[in-house]
């Protein structure tokens, strides 16, 4: 199954590039969201122990459902299992959807429609967008692309390589829990603590890999790979997150722009440090180059994973499955 797994992954990756994320299709990640909501409703209490039980229940549910589905299809007809593996892996990848979700902001700015650009940006970032000017609207769109290069592209591929398609699904469960309960507010500070820290831990290596791959991709595309590395070393801790600063700093350096800085969240201004140097005002050309970097990072990551899967004989549980 080793070479087959590599080609199943390749099929999933190509599907992501072609199809993106059609909203009308059933989506495993939305099902994970419903599982999170179900267990939160049953187990919520404002303390850490309830959060640990909640996290364990979600992970156990997602893993059990994945294994039961794949096992059942395998016993029915092996090609059905292959189709399910491709679809599950495809659902975990987000290269095209990251482009499609940020593109309406740039399209609105190209038409000088600030109101629509602000509304579209508000769908993909948590900061308030009502008073942002064109440069800061583009900054927000580019930051979203940069940060999600790790969550939506490199990390799922990384865990697919290590743990196969079940590893990709489990990673998305960790990521989804953080996005739903990993907030530092009164309701979730204790309950969501494990969810937030587990997401930080799961993204620790992928985020750092993403920063390095961004610098490599910048060099391959004729952008400033050297500056990407310099800003990465200097500003990687400036995002207020243990992980987000790595891809953001590398991308800011590659494009010669400045990301980060003060932003308003729920009516409160957070004075975040800047990432990168303001060589020029952020414009449409910078957004276009950020998207080129997104696809380059995605293809480098997927290509490396495919080669390793094929050469090492990784089975259904990825490289770690070879050692057990």
GROMACS .gro file of N, CA and C in nm, residues 71-151:
model
  243
   71UNK      N    1  -1.242   0.108   0.812
   71UNK     CA    2  -1.247  -0.037   0.828
   71UNK      C    3  -1.369  -0.098   0.761
   72UNK      N    4  -1.483  -0.032   0.776
   72UNK     CA    5  -1.606  -0.083   0.714
   72UNK      C    6  -1.596  -0.083   0.562
   73UNK      N    7  -1.547   0.027   0.506
   73UNK     CA    8  -1.534   0.036   0.361
   73UNK      C    9  -1.432  -0.064   0.308
   74UNK      N   10  -1.326  -0.086   0.384
   74UNK     CA   11  -1.224  -0.182   0.342
   74UNK      C   12  -1.281  -0.323   0.332
   75UNK      N   13  -1.366  -0.359   0.429
   75UNK     CA   14  -1.427  -0.492   0.427
   75UNK      C   15  -1.532  -0.505   0.316
   76UNK      N   16  -1.598  -0.393   0.284
   76UNK     CA   17  -1.699  -0.396   0.178
   76UNK      C   18  -1.635  -0.410   0.040
   77UNK      N   19  -1.539  -0.321   0.012
   77UNK     CA   20  -1.475  -0.319  -0.121
   77UNK      C   21  -1.356  -0.225  -0.112
   78UNK      N   22  -1.236  -0.275  -0.133
   78UNK     CA   23  -1.115  -0.196  -0.112
   78UNK      C   24  -1.114  -0.062  -0.187
   79UNK      N   25  -1.164  -0.056  -0.312
   79UNK     CA   26  -1.165   0.075  -0.379
   79UNK      C   27  -1.248   0.181  -0.306
   80UNK      N   28  -1.351   0.138  -0.231
   80UNK     CA   29  -1.428   0.236  -0.154
   80UNK      C   30  -1.342   0.299  -0.045
   81UNK      N   31  -1.258   0.217   0.018
   81UNK     CA   32  -1.166   0.273   0.118
   81UNK      C   33  -1.071   0.372   0.053
   82UNK      N   34  -1.022   0.341  -0.066
   82UNK     CA   35  -0.931   0.432  -0.136
   82UNK      C   36  -1.000   0.565  -0.165
   83UNK      N   37  -1.126   0.559  -0.210
   83UNK     CA   38  -1.201   0.682  -0.238
   83UNK      C   39  -1.217   0.763  -0.110
   84UNK      N   40  -1.249   0.695   0.001
   84UNK     CA   41  -1.266   0.765   0.128
   84UNK      C   42  -1.136   0.829   0.174
   85UNK      N   43  -1.025   0.759   0.158
   85UNK     CA   44  -0.895   0.814   0.197
   85UNK      C   45  -0.863   0.940   0.116
   86UNK      N   46  -0.889   0.934  -0.014
   86UNK     CA   47  -0.864   1.051  -0.098
   86UNK      C   48  -0.952   1.167  -0.054
   87UNK      N   49  -1.080   1.140  -0.030
   87UNK     CA   50  -1.172   1.248   0.005
   87UNK      C   51  -1.138   1.309   0.141
   88UNK      N   52  -1.105   1.225   0.238
   88UNK     CA   53  -1.070   1.276   0.370
   88UNK      C   54  -0.943   1.360   0.364
   89UNK      N   55  -0.843   1.313   0.290
   89UNK     CA   56  -0.719   1.391   0.277
   89UNK      C   57  -0.745   1.522   0.204
   90UNK      N   58  -0.823   1.516   0.097
   90UNK     CA   59  -0.858   1.637   0.022
   90UNK      C   60  -0.926   1.739   0.112
   91UNK      N   61  -1.017   1.692   0.199
   91UNK     CA   62  -1.091   1.783   0.287
   91UNK      C   63  -1.001   1.851   0.389
   92UNK      N   64  -0.886   1.792   0.417
   92UNK     CA   65  -0.794   1.850   0.516
   92UNK      C   66  -0.701   1.955   0.456
   93UNK      N   67  -0.696   1.964   0.324
   93UNK     CA   68  -0.605   2.057   0.256
   93UNK      C   69  -0.680   2.183   0.216
   94UNK      N   70  -0.610   2.297   0.214
   94UNK     CA   71  -0.681   2.424   0.195
   94UNK      C   72  -0.605   2.523   0.109
   95UNK      N   73  -0.522   2.477   0.017
   95UNK     CA   74  -0.446   2.572  -0.064
   95UNK      C   75  -0.538   2.662  -0.145
   96UNK      N   76  -0.625   2.602  -0.224
   96UNK     CA   77  -0.711   2.684  -0.309
   96UNK      C   78  -0.810   2.766  -0.227
   97UNK      N   79  -0.864   2.709  -0.119
   97UNK     CA   80  -0.962   2.784  -0.042
   97UNK      C   81  -0.899   2.905   0.026
   98UNK      N   82  -0.772   2.896   0.067
   98UNK     CA   83  -0.705   3.014   0.122
   98UNK      C   84  -0.698   3.125   0.019
   99UNK      N   85  -0.671   3.089  -0.105
   99UNK     CA   86  -0.671   3.188  -0.213
   99UNK      C   87  -0.811   3.243  -0.235
  100UNK      N   88  -0.910   3.154  -0.243
  100UNK     CA   89  -1.046   3.197  -0.274
  100UNK      C   90  -1.108   3.281  -0.163
  101UNK      N   91  -1.071   3.254  -0.038
  101UNK     CA   92  -1.128   3.330   0.073
  101UNK      C   93  -1.068   3.469   0.085
  102UNK      N   94  -0.943   3.486   0.043
  102UNK     CA   95  -0.879   3.618   0.052
  102UNK      C   96  -0.898   3.700  -0.074
  103UNK      N   97  -0.922   3.635  -0.187
  103UNK     CA   98  -0.930   3.705  -0.316
  103UNK      C   99  -1.039   3.811  -0.322
  104UNK      N  100  -1.159   3.789  -0.263
  104UNK     CA  101  -1.262   3.893  -0.272
  104UNK      C  102  -1.220   4.027  -0.211
  105UNK      N  103  -1.130   4.024  -0.112
  105UNK     CA  104  -1.081   4.149  -0.055
  105UNK      C  105  -1.005   4.227  -0.161
  106UNK      N  106  -0.914   4.161  -0.230
  106UNK     CA  107  -0.835   4.228  -0.334
  106UNK      C  108  -0.922   4.271  -0.451
  107UNK      N  109  -1.018   4.188  -0.489
  107UNK     CA  110  -1.107   4.224  -0.599
  107UNK      C  111  -1.188   4.349  -0.566
  108UNK      N  112  -1.235   4.360  -0.442
  108UNK     CA  113  -1.310   4.479  -0.402
  108UNK      C  114  -1.221   4.602  -0.400
  109UNK      N  115  -1.098   4.587  -0.353
  109UNK     CA  116  -1.005   4.700  -0.351
  109UNK      C  117  -0.970   4.746  -0.492
  110UNK      N  118  -0.961   4.652  -0.584
  110UNK     CA  119  -0.931   4.688  -0.723
  110UNK      C  120  -1.043   4.773  -0.783
  111UNK      N  121  -1.166   4.758  -0.728
  111UNK     CA  122  -1.279   4.839  -0.774
  111UNK      C  123  -1.303   4.960  -0.685
  112UNK      N  124  -1.211   4.985  -0.591
  112UNK     CA  125  -1.225   5.095  -0.494
  112UNK      C  126  -1.351   5.082  -0.410
  113UNK      N  127  -1.394   4.960  -0.385
  113UNK     CA  128  -1.513   4.934  -0.304
  113UNK      C  129  -1.468   4.899  -0.162
  114UNK      N  130  -1.439   5.001  -0.082
  114UNK     CA  131  -1.387   4.979   0.053
  114UNK      C  132  -1.487   4.906   0.141
  115UNK      N  133  -1.613   4.939   0.128
  115UNK     CA  134  -1.715   4.876   0.212
  115UNK      C  135  -1.717   4.725   0.192
  116UNK      N  136  -1.714   4.682   0.067
  116UNK     CA  137  -1.716   4.538   0.039
  116UNK      C  138  -1.585   4.473   0.083
  117UNK      N  139  -1.473   4.541   0.063
  117UNK     CA  140  -1.344   4.486   0.105
  117UNK      C  141  -1.341   4.465   0.256
  118UNK      N  142  -1.395   4.561   0.331
  118UNK     CA  143  -1.399   4.547   0.477
  118UNK      C  144  -1.489   4.431   0.518
  119UNK      N  145  -1.602   4.417   0.450
  119UNK     CA  146  -1.693   4.309   0.484
  119UNK      C  147  -1.631   4.173   0.453
  120UNK      N  148  -1.564   4.162   0.339
  120UNK     CA  149  -1.501   4.035   0.302
  120UNK      C  150  -1.385   4.000   0.394
  121UNK      N  151  -1.307   4.100   0.434
  121UNK     CA  152  -1.196   4.071   0.526
  121UNK      C  153  -1.248   4.026   0.661
  122UNK      N  154  -1.361   4.082   0.705
  122UNK     CA  155  -1.417   4.045   0.835
  122UNK      C  156  -1.454   3.897   0.842
  123UNK      N  157  -1.471   3.833   0.726
  123UNK     CA  158  -1.506   3.691   0.723
  123UNK      C  159  -1.387   3.600   0.750
  124UNK      N  160  -1.265   3.653   0.736
  124UNK     CA  161  -1.147   3.566   0.749
  124UNK      C  162  -1.052   3.609   0.860
  125UNK      N  163  -1.078   3.723   0.926
  125UNK     CA  164  -0.994   3.766   1.038
  125UNK      C  165  -1.084   3.803   1.155
  126UNK      N  166  -1.028   3.804   1.275
  126UNK     CA  167  -1.106   3.837   1.394
  126UNK      C  168  -1.097   3.984   1.432
  127UNK      N  169  -1.005   4.058   1.373
  127UNK     CA  170  -0.994   4.201   1.404
  127UNK      C  171  -1.112   4.278   1.346
  128UNK      N  172  -1.136   4.396   1.400
  128UNK     CA  173  -1.239   4.483   1.345
  128UNK      C  174  -1.187   4.548   1.217
  129UNK      N  175  -1.273   4.551   1.116
  129UNK     CA  176  -1.230   4.597   0.984
  129UNK      C  177  -1.302   4.723   0.937
  130UNK      N  178  -1.396   4.774   1.017
  130UNK     CA  179  -1.487   4.879   0.969
  130UNK      C  180  -1.416   5.007   0.926
  131UNK      N  181  -1.300   5.035   0.984
  131UNK     CA  182  -1.234   5.163   0.954
  131UNK      C  183  -1.097   5.143   0.888
  132UNK      N  184  -1.069   5.026   0.838
  132UNK     CA  185  -0.937   5.001   0.778
  132UNK      C  186  -0.927   5.066   0.640
  133UNK      N  187  -0.809   5.121   0.611
  133UNK     CA  188  -0.784   5.178   0.479
  133UNK      C  189  -0.734   5.068   0.385
  134UNK      N  190  -0.719   5.099   0.254
  134UNK     CA  191  -0.679   4.994   0.159
  134UNK      C  192  -0.551   4.922   0.197
  135UNK      N  193  -0.449   4.995   0.245
  135UNK     CA  194  -0.324   4.928   0.278
  135UNK      C  195  -0.344   4.828   0.391
  136UNK      N  196  -0.420   4.866   0.494
  136UNK     CA  197  -0.439   4.776   0.607
  136UNK      C  198  -0.537   4.664   0.576
  137UNK      N  199  -0.626   4.686   0.481
  137UNK     CA  200  -0.710   4.575   0.434
  137UNK      C  201  -0.624   4.470   0.364
  138UNK      N  202  -0.534   4.516   0.279
  138UNK     CA  203  -0.443   4.420   0.213
  138UNK      C  204  -0.351   4.354   0.316
  139UNK      N  205  -0.307   4.431   0.413
  139UNK     CA  206  -0.222   4.373   0.518
  139UNK      C  207  -0.296   4.258   0.587
  140UNK      N  208  -0.423   4.280   0.620
  140UNK     CA  209  -0.501   4.176   0.686
  140UNK      C  210  -0.518   4.052   0.600
  141UNK      N  211  -0.544   4.072   0.470
  141UNK     CA  212  -0.561   3.958   0.380
  141UNK      C  213  -0.431   3.880   0.367
  142UNK      N  214  -0.320   3.950   0.354
  142UNK     CA  215  -0.190   3.883   0.340
  142UNK      C  216  -0.152   3.812   0.468
  143UNK      N  217  -0.179   3.872   0.584
  143UNK     CA  218  -0.151   3.806   0.711
  143UNK      C  219  -0.231   3.677   0.724
  144UNK      N  220  -0.358   3.681   0.681
  144UNK     CA  221  -0.441   3.561   0.688
  144UNK      C  222  -0.383   3.450   0.602
  145UNK      N  223  -0.341   3.485   0.481
  145UNK     CA  224  -0.278   3.386   0.393
  145UNK      C  225  -0.152   3.330   0.457
  146UNK      N  226  -0.068   3.418   0.512
  146UNK     CA  227   0.059   3.375   0.569
  146UNK      C  228   0.039   3.281   0.687
  147UNK      N  229  -0.045   3.321   0.782
  147UNK     CA  230  -0.064   3.240   0.902
  147UNK      C  231  -0.124   3.105   0.867
  148UNK      N  232  -0.220   3.105   0.774
  148UNK     CA  233  -0.289   2.981   0.740
  148UNK      C  234  -0.213   2.893   0.644
  149UNK      N  235  -0.099   2.939   0.592
  149UNK     CA  236  -0.012   2.849   0.516
  149UNK      C  237   0.027   2.729   0.602
  150UNK      N  238   0.048   2.754   0.731
  150UNK     CA  239   0.083   2.644   0.820
  150UNK      C  240  -0.039   2.560   0.854
  151UNK      N  241  -0.145   2.623   0.907
  151UNK     CA  242  -0.263   2.549   0.951
  151UNK      C  243  -0.332   2.475   0.837
   0.00000   0.00000   0.00000
